[in-house]
Coordinates of N, CA and C in Angstrom, one line a residue:
M50 N 19.4 50.2 -8.8 CA 21.0 50.1 -8.4 C 20.9 51.4 -7.4
T51 N 20.3 52.5 -7.8 CA 20.2 53.7 -6.7 C 19.8 53.5 -5.8
E52 N 18.6 53.3 -5.6 CA 17.7 52.8 -4.8 C 19.0 51.3 -3.9
K53 N 19.1 50.3 -4.0 CA 20.1 50.2 -3.1 C 20.6 50.3 -2.7
K54 N 21.6 51.0 -2.8 CA 22.8 51.9 -2.3 C 22.1 52.7 -1.3
D55 N 20.6 53.4 -1.6 CA 20.8 54.4 -0.8 C 19.8 53.6 0.3
S56 N 19.5 52.4 0.5 CA 19.4 51.2 1.8 C 20.8 51.2 2.2
G57 N 21.6 50.5 1.3 CA 23.1 50.2 2.0 C 23.2 51.8 3.6
I58 N 23.2 52.7 2.4 CA 23.4 53.6 4.1 C 22.6 54.0 5.1
L59 N 21.4 53.5 4.5 CA 20.6 53.8 5.8 C 20.5 53.0 7.0
D60 N 21.3 51.6 5.7 CA 21.3 50.8 7.4 C 22.6 50.9 8.0
S61 N 23.9 51.3 7.0 CA 24.8 52.0 8.0 C 24.8 53.4 8.7
V62 N 24.1 54.3 8.8 CA 23.6 55.3 9.3 C 23.0 53.9 10.7
S63 N 22.0 53.9 10.4 CA 20.6 53.4 11.6 C 22.0 52.3 12.7
N64 N 22.3 51.6 11.8 CA 23.8 50.7 13.1 C 24.5 51.9 13.9
A65 N 24.8 52.0 12.8 CA 25.8 53.8 13.3 C 25.3 54.1 14.9
L66 N 24.2 54.4 14.6 CA 23.4 55.5 16.0 C 23.1 54.5 17.2
R67 N 22.7 53.1 16.5 CA 22.3 52.3 17.4 C 23.6 51.8 18.1
I68 N 25.1 52.2 17.8 CA 25.8 52.1 18.5 C 25.8 52.8 19.4
L69 N 25.6 54.3 18.9 CA 26.0 54.8 20.3 C 24.8 55.0 21.5
K70 N 23.8 54.6 21.0 CA 22.3 54.6 21.9 C 22.8 53.4 22.8
S71 N 23.5 52.5 22.4 CA 24.4 51.1 23.7 C 24.5 51.6 24.6
Y72 N 25.5 53.1 24.5 CA 26.3 53.0 25.6 C 25.9 52.9 26.9
S73 N 26.5 53.6 28.2 CA 24.9 53.8 29.2 C 26.3 53.1 30.3
H74 N 25.8 54.0 31.5 CA 26.6 53.9 33.0 C 27.6 52.7 33.3
S75 N 27.0 51.9 32.7 CA 26.9 50.3 33.5 C 27.7 49.6 32.6
Q76 N 27.8 50.0 31.3 CA 29.2 50.1 29.9 C 29.4 51.5 29.3
P77 N 30.4 51.7 29.5 CA 31.1 52.6 29.0 C 32.0 52.6 27.7
V78 N 32.4 51.1 28.3 CA 33.0 51.1 27.0 C 32.8 49.8 26.3
K79 N 33.1 49.4 25.1 CA 32.5 48.7 24.3 C 33.9 48.2 23.2
R80 N 34.1 46.9 23.2 CA 34.4 45.7 22.0 C 33.8 46.2 20.6
V81 N 34.5 45.7 20.1 CA 34.2 45.5 18.2 C 33.4 44.3 18.7
N82 N 33.7 43.3 18.9 CA 32.6 41.9 19.3 C 31.7 42.1 20.0
D83 N 31.9 42.3 20.7 CA 30.7 42.7 21.7 C 29.5 44.0 21.0
I84 N 30.1 44.6 20.2 CA 29.7 45.6 19.4 C 28.7 44.6 18.3
A85 N 29.5 44.3 17.5 CA 29.1 42.9 16.6 C 28.1 42.1 17.0
K86 N 28.1 42.0 18.2 CA 27.2 40.7 18.8 C 25.7 41.8 18.7
E87 N 25.6 42.6 19.8 CA 24.4 43.8 19.9 C 24.0 43.9 18.7
L88 N 24.1 43.7 17.9 CA 23.8 44.7 16.6 C 23.9 43.3 15.2
N89 N 23.8 42.2 15.9 CA 23.6 41.4 14.6 C 24.2 41.4 13.4
V90 N 25.3 41.6 13.1 CA 26.4 42.2 11.9 C 27.3 40.9 12.1
S91 N 28.6 41.8 10.9 CA 29.4 40.8 11.3 C 30.5 41.8 12.1
K92 N 31.9 41.4 12.4 CA 32.8 41.9 13.0 C 33.4 42.7 12.2
S93 N 33.6 42.3 11.0 CA 34.4 43.4 9.5 C 33.3 44.5 9.9
T94 N 31.9 44.3 9.8 CA 31.0 45.4 9.2 C 31.1 46.4 10.9
A95 N 31.0 45.5 12.0 CA 30.8 46.5 13.5 C 32.7 47.7 13.6
S96 N 33.1 47.0 12.9 CA 34.8 47.4 12.9 C 34.9 48.5 12.0
R97 N 34.4 48.6 11.0 CA 34.1 49.4 10.2 C 33.0 50.6 11.0
L98 N 31.8 50.7 11.0 CA 31.1 51.2 11.9 C 32.2 52.0 12.9
V99 N 33.2 51.5 13.7 CA 33.2 51.9 15.2 C 34.7 52.9 14.8
K100 N 35.3 52.5 13.4 CA 36.2 53.4 12.7 C 35.8 54.4 12.4
T101 N 34.5 54.5 11.6 CA 34.3 55.6 11.5 C 34.0 56.5 12.3
L102 N 33.3 56.3 13.0 CA 32.5 56.9 14.6 C 33.7 57.7 15.4
A103 N 34.9 57.1 15.3 CA 35.7 57.2 15.7 C 37.0 58.6 15.0
A104 N 36.6 58.4 13.8 CA 37.2 59.0 12.9 C 36.3 60.8 13.3
E105 N 35.0 60.3 12.9 CA 34.4 61.8 13.3 C 34.4 62.4 14.6
G106 N 35.0 61.2 15.6 CA 35.1 61.9 17.7 C 34.3 61.5 18.0
F107 N 32.8 60.8 17.4 CA 31.8 60.2 18.2 C 32.3 59.4 18.9
L108 N 33.8 58.3 18.5 CA 34.3 57.1 19.8 C 35.5 57.8 20.1
T109 N 36.1 57.0 20.8 CA 37.6 57.1 21.3 C 38.3 55.7 21.5
K110 N 39.4 55.2 21.3 CA 39.9 54.5 22.4 C 40.5 54.6 23.2
D111 N 39.6 53.6 23.9 CA 40.0 53.6 25.3 C 41.3 52.9 25.8
T112 N 41.9 54.0 26.8 CA 43.3 53.2 26.5 C 44.1 52.2 27.5
E113 N 43.2 51.7 28.5 CA 43.4 50.3 29.3 C 42.8 48.9 28.7
S114 N 42.4 49.3 27.9 CA 41.2 48.5 26.8 C 41.6 47.8 25.7
A115 N 41.1 47.6 24.6 CA 41.3 47.3 23.8 C 39.8 47.5 23.5
G116 N 39.2 48.1 24.0 CA 37.1 48.9 23.7 C 37.5 49.7 23.2
Y117 N 36.3 51.0 23.3 CA 35.9 52.3 22.4 C 34.8 53.1 23.3
R118 N 35.4 54.4 23.8 CA 34.2 55.4 24.6 C 33.7 56.2 23.4
L119 N 32.8 56.9 24.0 CA 32.4 58.0 23.5 C 33.2 58.9 23.1
G120 N 32.8 59.9 22.4 CA 34.4 60.7 21.9 C 33.5 61.8 22.5
K121 N 34.4 63.1 21.8 CA 33.9 64.1 22.3 C 33.3 65.2 21.4
M122 N 32.9 64.3 20.4 CA 32.1 65.1 20.0 C 30.7 64.4 20.2
T123 N 29.9 64.0 21.0 CA 29.1 63.7 21.6 C 29.3 64.7 23.1
L124 N 29.8 65.1 23.8 CA 30.0 65.7 24.7 C 29.7 67.1 23.8
T125 N 30.2 67.4 22.7 CA 30.2 69.2 22.1 C 28.3 69.0 21.8
L126 N 27.7 68.2 21.1 CA 26.5 68.2 20.9 C 25.5 67.7 22.4
G127 N 26.0 67.9 23.1 CA 25.1 67.9 24.1 C 25.1 69.5 24.6
G128 N 26.6 69.8 24.5 CA 26.7 71.2 24.9 C 25.6 72.4 24.2
I129 N 26.1 71.9 22.9 CA 24.5 72.7 22.4 C 23.2 72.2 22.6
F130 N 23.0 71.2 22.4 CA 21.8 70.8 22.8 C 21.5 72.0 24.5
A131 N 22.3 71.6 25.5 CA 21.7 72.8 26.4 C 21.6 73.8 26.4
N132 N 22.4 74.3 25.7 CA 22.8 75.6 25.6 C 21.6 76.4 24.7
S133 N 21.1 75.8 23.7 CA 19.4 76.4 23.2 C 18.1 75.2 23.6
N134 N 18.0 74.6 24.2 CA 17.4 74.0 24.7 C 16.8 75.0 25.9
E135 N 15.0 75.3 26.1 CA 14.8 76.1 26.9 C 14.8 75.9 28.5
I136 N 14.3 74.7 28.6 CA 14.0 73.8 30.2 C 15.6 73.9 30.4
Y137 N 16.5 73.9 30.1 CA 18.0 73.6 30.5 C 17.9 74.7 31.2
R138 N 18.3 76.1 30.4 CA 18.1 77.8 30.8 C 17.4 77.5 32.3
E139 N 16.2 77.4 31.6 CA 15.4 77.4 33.1 C 15.9 77.4 34.4
M140 N 16.6 75.6 34.1 CA 16.1 74.7 34.6 C 17.2 74.2 36.3
G141 N 18.1 74.9 35.4 CA 19.4 74.8 35.8 C 19.2 75.9 37.6
P142 N 18.9 77.1 38.2 CA 18.8 77.5 38.9 C 17.8 77.2 39.8
V143 N 17.0 76.0 39.2 CA 15.4 76.2 40.3 C 16.4 75.1 40.6
L144 N 16.8 73.5 40.4 CA 17.6 72.8 41.0 C 18.0 72.9 41.8
N145 N 19.2 74.1 41.4 CA 20.5 74.5 42.8 C 19.8 75.8 43.9
E146 N 18.3 75.9 43.8 CA 17.4 75.9 44.8 C 17.3 75.1 46.0
I147 N 17.1 74.2 45.1 CA 16.4 72.9 46.0 C 17.1 72.3 46.6
V148 N 19.2 72.5 45.9 CA 20.1 71.6 46.2 C 20.4 72.3 48.0
S149 N 20.3 74.3 48.1 CA 20.9 74.3 48.9 C 19.9 74.8 49.8
E150 N 17.8 74.4 50.1 CA 17.9 74.1 51.2 C 17.4 72.9 51.7
T151 N 17.5 71.8 50.8 CA 17.7 70.3 51.3 C 18.8 69.9 51.3
K152 N 19.8 70.6 51.0 CA 21.1 69.8 51.2 C 21.2 68.6 50.3
E153 N 20.6 68.1 49.5 CA 20.8 66.7 49.3 C 20.4 66.8 47.5
S154 N 20.6 65.9 47.0 CA 20.7 66.1 45.4 C 19.1 65.8 44.5
A155 N 19.2 67.1 43.8 CA 18.3 67.2 42.8 C 18.4 67.2 41.2
H156 N 17.2 67.1 40.6 CA 17.0 66.7 39.1 C 16.2 66.7 37.9
L157 N 15.8 66.8 37.2 CA 15.0 66.6 36.2 C 15.3 65.6 35.1
A158 N 13.9 65.5 35.3 CA 13.8 63.6 34.5 C 12.9 64.0 33.5
V159 N 13.0 63.2 32.3 CA 11.9 63.4 31.2 C 11.1 61.9 31.0
I160 N 10.1 61.5 30.4 CA 9.7 60.2 29.8 C 10.1 60.1 27.9
I161 N 11.6 59.1 27.7 CA 11.5 58.8 26.6 C 11.4 57.4 26.5
E162 N 9.9 57.3 25.8 CA 9.8 55.7 25.5 C 8.5 55.3 26.6
K163 N 9.5 54.3 27.5 CA 8.3 54.1 27.8 C 9.9 53.7 29.1
E164 N 10.9 54.9 29.3 CA 11.4 54.9 30.5 C 12.0 56.3 31.0
L165 N 12.2 56.2 32.0 CA 12.3 57.6 32.8 C 13.9 57.5 33.0
V166 N 14.6 59.1 32.6 CA 15.8 59.7 31.8 C 15.3 60.7 32.6
Y167 N 17.0 60.9 33.2 CA 17.6 61.5 33.7 C 18.0 63.1 33.3
L168 N 18.1 64.0 32.7 CA 18.6 65.2 31.7 C 19.2 66.2 32.9
M169 N 19.4 66.2 34.0 CA 20.0 67.3 34.8 C 20.5 66.9 36.6
K170 N 21.2 67.2 36.5 CA 21.3 66.7 38.2 C 22.2 67.5 38.7
Y171 N 21.8 67.8 40.1 CA 22.7 69.1 40.7 C 22.7 67.9 41.9
V172 N 24.1 68.1 42.6 CA 25.0 67.0 43.5 C 24.7 68.1 45.3
G173 N 24.0 67.0 46.1 CA 24.1 68.1 47.0 C 24.8 68.1 47.7
P174 N 25.6 68.1 49.3 CA 26.7 68.0 50.1 C 26.6 66.6 50.4
Y175 N 25.7 65.9 50.7 CA 25.7 64.8 51.2 C 25.3 63.6 50.5
Y176 N 26.4 62.7 51.4 CA 26.3 61.1 49.9 C 24.9 60.5 49.4
A177 N 25.0 60.2 48.6 CA 23.1 59.3 48.1 C 23.8 58.7 47.4
D178 N 23.6 57.6 47.2 CA 23.1 55.9 46.7 C 22.5 55.8 46.1
T179 N 22.1 56.7 45.0 CA 20.2 56.8 44.2 C 20.1 55.8 43.2
K180 N 20.9 55.6 42.5 CA 21.1 55.6 41.1 C 20.5 56.3 39.7
I181 N 20.5 57.3 40.2 CA 20.1 58.6 39.7 C 21.3 59.6 39.4
D182 N 21.7 59.4 37.7 CA 23.1 60.5 37.3 C 22.6 60.1 35.8
I183 N 22.5 61.5 35.0 CA 22.5 62.1 33.7 C 22.9 61.3 32.6
G184 N 22.1 60.6 32.1 CA 21.1 60.0 30.7 C 21.1 58.4 31.2
E185 N 20.9 58.2 32.8 CA 20.5 56.9 33.3 C 19.1 56.9 33.0
T186 N 18.2 55.8 32.9 CA 17.2 55.2 33.3 C 16.8 54.5 33.9
N187 N 15.7 55.3 34.2 CA 14.8 54.1 35.2 C 13.1 53.6 35.0
P188 N 12.8 53.0 36.0 CA 11.4 52.7 35.7 C 10.4 53.7 36.4
L189 N 9.3 53.9 34.9 CA 8.3 55.1 35.4 C 7.2 54.3 36.8
H190 N 7.2 53.6 36.7 CA 6.5 53.1 38.2 C 6.8 52.9 39.4
A191 N 7.8 53.2 38.9 CA 8.4 52.5 40.4 C 9.5 54.1 41.1
T192 N 9.4 55.0 40.7 CA 9.9 56.0 40.9 C 9.3 57.3 41.2
S193 N 9.5 58.0 41.8 CA 9.0 59.1 42.1 C 8.4 60.5 40.6
S194 N 9.8 60.0 40.3 CA 9.9 61.4 38.9 C 8.7 60.8 37.7
G195 N 8.7 59.5 37.5 CA 7.8 58.9 36.7 C 6.9 58.6 36.9
K196 N 6.3 59.0 38.1 CA 4.9 58.3 38.4 C 4.1 59.1 38.4
V197 N 5.0 61.3 38.7 CA 4.5 61.8 38.1 C 4.2 62.1 36.9
L198 N 4.8 61.8 35.8 CA 5.1 62.3 34.3 C 3.9 61.2 33.9
L199 N 3.8 60.0 34.5 CA 2.1 59.1 33.7 C 1.2 60.0 34.7
A200 N 1.1 59.9 35.4 CA 0.2 60.8 36.1 C -0.3 61.6 35.5
Y201 N 0.3 62.7 34.7 CA 0.3 64.0 33.9 C 0.2 63.8 32.3
G202 N 0.1 62.2 31.8 CA 0.6 62.6 31.0 C -0.4 61.3 29.6
D203 N 0.2 60.8 28.7 CA -1.4 59.7 27.6 C -1.5 58.8 28.4
S204 N -2.8 58.4 29.2 CA -3.5 57.6 29.4 C -3.1 55.8 28.3
N205 N -2.6 56.4 27.2 CA -2.2 55.2 26.2 C -1.2 54.5 27.1
R206 N 0.0 55.5 27.7 CA 1.2 55.2 28.2 C 0.9 54.4 29.1
I207 N 0.0 54.9 29.9 CA -0.4 54.0 31.1 C -0.7 52.7 31.0
N208 N -1.9 52.6 30.0 CA -1.8 51.0 29.5 C -1.1 50.7 28.9
E209 N -0.3 51.5 28.1 CA 0.6 50.4 28.2 C 1.8 50.1 29.7
I210 N 1.9 50.6 30.0 CA 3.0 50.0 31.2 C 2.5 48.6 32.0
K211 N 0.7 49.2 32.1 CA 0.1 48.3 32.9 C 0.1 46.6 32.1
K212 N -0.1 47.0 31.0 CA -0.4 45.4 30.1 C 0.7 45.1 30.2
E213 N 1.9 45.2 30.2 CA 3.5 44.9 30.1 C 3.8 44.3 31.7
G214 N 2.6 45.0 32.4 CA 3.6 44.6 33.9 C 3.9 45.8 34.4
L215 N 3.9 45.5 36.2 CA 4.4 46.3 36.8 C 5.4 45.4 37.8
D216 N 6.4 45.7 37.3 CA 7.3 44.9 38.1 C 7.6 45.1 39.3
A217 N 8.3 44.5 40.1 CA 8.6 44.7 41.9 C 9.9 44.7 41.7
Y218 N 10.3 45.5 42.2 CA 12.2 46.1 42.6 C 12.3 45.8 44.4
T219 N 11.2 46.6 45.0 CA 11.0 45.7 46.4 C 10.0 45.4 46.9
E220 N 9.5 45.5 47.8 CA 8.2 44.7 48.2 C 7.1 45.6 48.4
H221 N 7.9 47.2 48.5 CA 7.4 48.8 48.0 C 6.8 49.3 46.7
T222 N 6.9 48.0 45.9 CA 7.3 48.3 44.2 C 5.4 48.1 44.6
I223 N 4.6 49.3 43.8 CA 3.1 49.4 43.3 C 3.7 48.2 42.4
T224 N 2.6 47.0 42.6 CA 2.5 46.0 41.1 C 0.9 46.2 40.5
N225 N 0.1 46.2 41.0 CA -1.0 46.1 41.4 C -1.9 46.9 40.0
P226 N -2.7 47.1 39.6 CA -2.8 47.6 37.7 C -3.7 48.5 38.6
I227 N -4.6 47.9 40.1 CA -5.5 48.7 39.9 C -5.3 49.9 41.7
L228 N -4.3 49.1 42.0 CA -3.7 50.5 43.2 C -2.8 51.4 42.3
F229 N -1.9 50.9 41.7 CA -1.4 52.1 40.4 C -2.5 52.9 39.9
E230 N -3.7 52.6 40.0 CA -4.4 54.0 39.1 C -4.7 54.3 39.9
K231 N -5.3 54.1 41.2 CA -5.2 54.6 42.6 C -3.8 56.0 42.9
E232 N -2.7 55.1 42.7 CA -1.8 56.3 43.1 C -1.5 57.0 42.3
L233 N -1.7 57.1 40.5 CA -1.5 57.8 40.1 C -3.1 59.1 40.0
L234 N -3.9 58.7 40.5 CA -4.8 59.4 40.9 C -4.5 61.0 41.6
K235 N -4.0 59.8 42.8 CA -3.7 60.8 44.6 C -2.3 61.8 43.8
I236 N -1.4 61.5 42.6 CA -0.8 62.5 42.5 C -2.0 63.6 41.8
R237 N -2.3 63.5 41.5 CA -3.3 64.1 40.2 C -3.5 65.3 41.9
R238 N -4.2 65.0 42.2 CA -5.0 65.9 43.6 C -4.1 66.0 44.2
N239 N -2.9 65.7 44.6 CA -1.4 66.3 45.3 C -0.8 67.6 44.8
G240 N -0.4 66.9 43.6 CA 0.6 67.6 42.6 C 1.5 67.3 43.1
Y241 N 2.2 65.9 43.5 CA 3.5 65.7 43.6 C 3.4 64.1 44.3
A242 N 4.8 63.8 43.8 CA 4.5 62.0 44.2 C 5.9 62.0 45.4
V243 N 5.9 60.8 45.6 CA 6.3 60.4 46.7 C 6.7 59.0 46.4
S244 N 8.2 58.2 45.8 CA 7.8 56.5 46.0 C 9.1 56.6 47.4
M245 N 8.5 56.2 48.5 CA 9.2 55.3 49.7 C 9.6 54.1 49.6
E246 N 10.8 53.6 48.7 CA 12.1 52.4 48.6 C 10.9 51.4 48.1
E247 N 10.3 52.4 46.6 CA 9.6 51.2 45.4 C 10.5 51.0 44.9
Y248 N 11.9 51.8 44.5 CA 12.0 51.5 43.6 C 14.1 50.5 44.0
T249 N 14.4 50.8 45.3 CA 15.1 50.6 46.1 C 15.6 50.9 47.1
Y250 N 15.7 49.8 48.0 CA 16.0 49.8 49.7 C 16.6 51.2 49.8
H251 N 16.1 51.1 51.3 CA 16.9 52.4 52.2 C 17.0 54.0 51.0
N252 N 15.9 54.1 50.1 CA 16.1 55.4 49.3 C 14.9 56.1 49.4
F253 N 14.5 57.2 49.1 CA 13.2 57.9 49.0 C 13.0 59.1 48.0
S254 N 12.4 59.1 46.8 CA 12.4 60.4 46.2 C 10.8 61.2 46.2
I255 N 11.1 62.8 45.9 CA 9.8 63.4 45.7 C 10.0 64.0 44.8
A256 N 8.8 64.2 43.8 CA 8.7 64.6 42.3 C 7.4 65.6 42.5
A257 N 7.9 66.6 41.1 CA 7.0 67.0 40.9 C 6.4 67.6 39.6
P258 N 5.4 67.8 38.6 CA 5.6 68.4 37.5 C 5.9 69.9 36.8
V259 N 6.8 70.1 36.0 CA 6.4 71.2 35.2 C 5.7 71.4 34.0
F260 N 5.4 72.6 34.1 CA 4.7 72.9 33.2 C 4.6 73.8 32.6
N261 N 4.3 74.1 30.3 CA 4.8 75.4 29.7 C 3.8 75.9 29.5
I262 N 4.0 76.8 28.5 CA 2.9 77.7 28.1 C 1.6 77.2 28.1
D263 N 1.7 76.0 27.1 CA 0.3 76.0 26.8 C -0.4 74.5 27.7
G264 N 0.6 74.5 29.8 CA -0.4 74.1 30.5 C 0.3 72.4 30.3
E265 N 0.9 72.6 29.6 CA 1.1 70.9 29.2 C 2.8 70.3 29.7
V266 N 3.0 69.1 30.7 CA 4.1 68.6 31.6 C 4.7 68.4 30.9
V267 N 5.9 69.0 30.9 CA 7.1 69.1 29.7 C 8.3 68.1 31.2
C268 N 8.2 68.2 32.2 CA 9.1 67.1 32.4 C 8.5 66.8 33.9
A269 N 9.8 66.9 34.7 CA 9.5 66.4 36.2 C 10.6 67.0 37.0
I270 N 10.4 67.2 38.2 CA 11.7 68.1 39.0 C 11.8 66.9 40.1
G271 N 12.9 66.9 41.1 CA 13.2 66.1 42.4 C 14.1 65.9 42.8
M272 N 13.7 65.5 43.8 CA 14.7 65.2 44.7 C 14.6 63.5 45.2
A273 N 16.4 63.0 45.7 CA 16.5 61.8 46.6 C 17.4 61.7 47.1
A274 N 17.3 60.9 48.3 CA 18.1 60.8 49.3 C 17.7 59.5 50.2
P275 N 18.5 59.2 51.0 CA 18.7 57.6 51.7 C 17.3 58.1 53.1
T276 N 16.7 57.1 53.5 CA 15.5 57.0 54.1 C 16.6 57.5 55.5
S277 N 17.7 57.2 55.5 CA 18.4 57.2 57.0 C 18.5 58.6 57.3
R278 N 18.3 59.9 56.3 CA 17.8 61.2 56.4 C 16.7 61.8 56.7
L279 N 15.3 60.6 56.6 CA 14.3 61.3 56.7 C 13.6 61.0 58.1
K280 N 13.1 62.2 58.3 CA 12.6 61.9 59.2 C 10.6 62.4 58.6
Q281 N 9.9 61.7 59.7 CA 8.9 62.0 59.3 C 7.8 63.6 58.8
N282 N 8.9 64.4 60.7 CA 8.1 65.5 60.2 C 8.8 66.4 59.3
K283 N 9.9 65.2 58.7 CA 10.3 66.6 58.2 C 9.6 65.9 56.4
L284 N 9.4 65.1 55.9 CA 8.8 65.1 54.9 C 7.9 66.4 53.9
P285 N 6.9 66.7 54.6 CA 5.7 67.7 54.5 C 6.9 69.1 53.9
N286 N 8.2 69.3 54.1 CA 8.7 70.3 54.4 C 9.1 70.1 53.5
L287 N 10.1 68.5 52.8 CA 10.8 68.8 51.9 C 9.7 68.6 50.6
I288 N 8.5 68.1 51.0 CA 7.7 68.3 49.4 C 7.4 69.7 49.5
K289 N 7.0 70.5 50.5 CA 6.7 71.6 49.8 C 8.1 72.6 49.4
I290 N 9.3 72.0 49.2 CA 10.0 72.6 48.7 C 10.4 72.2 47.0
I291 N 9.8 70.9 47.2 CA 10.1 70.5 45.5 C 8.3 70.7 44.6
V292 N 7.5 70.9 45.8 CA 6.1 71.6 45.0 C 6.3 73.1 44.2
N293 N 6.9 74.1 45.4 CA 7.3 75.4 45.2 C 8.6 75.9 44.0
G294 N 9.3 74.5 43.6 CA 10.4 74.6 43.0 C 10.1 74.2 41.4
S295 N 8.7 73.4 41.8 CA 8.4 73.1 40.5 C 7.2 74.5 39.7
K296 N 6.6 75.0 40.7 CA 5.2 76.4 40.2 C 6.8 76.7 39.9
I297 N 7.4 77.3 40.4 CA 8.6 78.6 39.8 C 9.0 77.7 38.7
A298 N 9.2 76.7 38.1 CA 9.8 76.5 37.3 C 9.0 76.3 36.0
S299 N 7.4 76.4 36.3 CA 6.6 76.6 35.4 C 6.4 77.9 35.0
E300 N 6.6 78.5 35.6 CA 7.0 80.1 35.6 C 7.4 80.1 34.4
L301 N 8.7 80.0 34.6 CA 9.8 80.0 33.9 C 9.8 79.7 32.9
L302 N 8.8 79.2 32.3 CA 8.5 78.3 31.5 C 7.6 78.7 30.1
G303 N 6.1 79.9 31.0 CA 6.1 80.4 30.6 C 4.2 80.2 31.2
W304 N 4.1 79.5 31.9 CA 2.9 78.6 32.6 C 1.8 79.5 33.3
D305 N 1.0 80.2 33.2 CA 0.2 81.0 34.3 C -0.7 80.4 35.3
G306 N -0.3 79.4 35.4 CA -0.8 78.6 36.7 C -2.6 78.0 36.3

């Protein structure tokens, strides 16, 4: 009986976490019916989970609909994570300097499972619709940060990505596995990656790896901007700024080169 009860508790915890993880920039508000369908549980079960999460501050009722938004407790936990995480503490000034030098938005990204996730973003003074927001996920193979992290990462992950297929987002996306391997080799030689309209048209991005004290790449920092503001003779200077920023960031984490 105890074992069955424990199993039920674990299922409830798992479903509650799945609810929280299901929120995104494109779906900031969810109704109980939608949650029930996504979790494949009854409406009564979904309603009970939602009410529990709301009571604990992880969800809050949306004032303009019958749905629920993420609550203040998620922000509290995010703040605790940011304040206690070395990467967050050290990368902020580096991203701020990139914004100061380029006048474009700068970001920090990591790999979570098989997607690129943006953890930090410093907005530049120029407007840019680049699909880069904190918590947003983007494909690894079509973004500069994703390609950098793959190039310096586990070969097994590269093989998995290739096996699942390199989806085309624009006509410039590298979808040929052999060409993609060559791209990753070039990135390791150069120490940076460029994505020129590979994920979205009219946008480009540059990224470089950040190493920790053990010489492991823990994240990528970069910038993204519309191609309309890019001049070919300006690209080398932007690359230099990003690479220099990644070196400073790595040194702050204890890397000695």
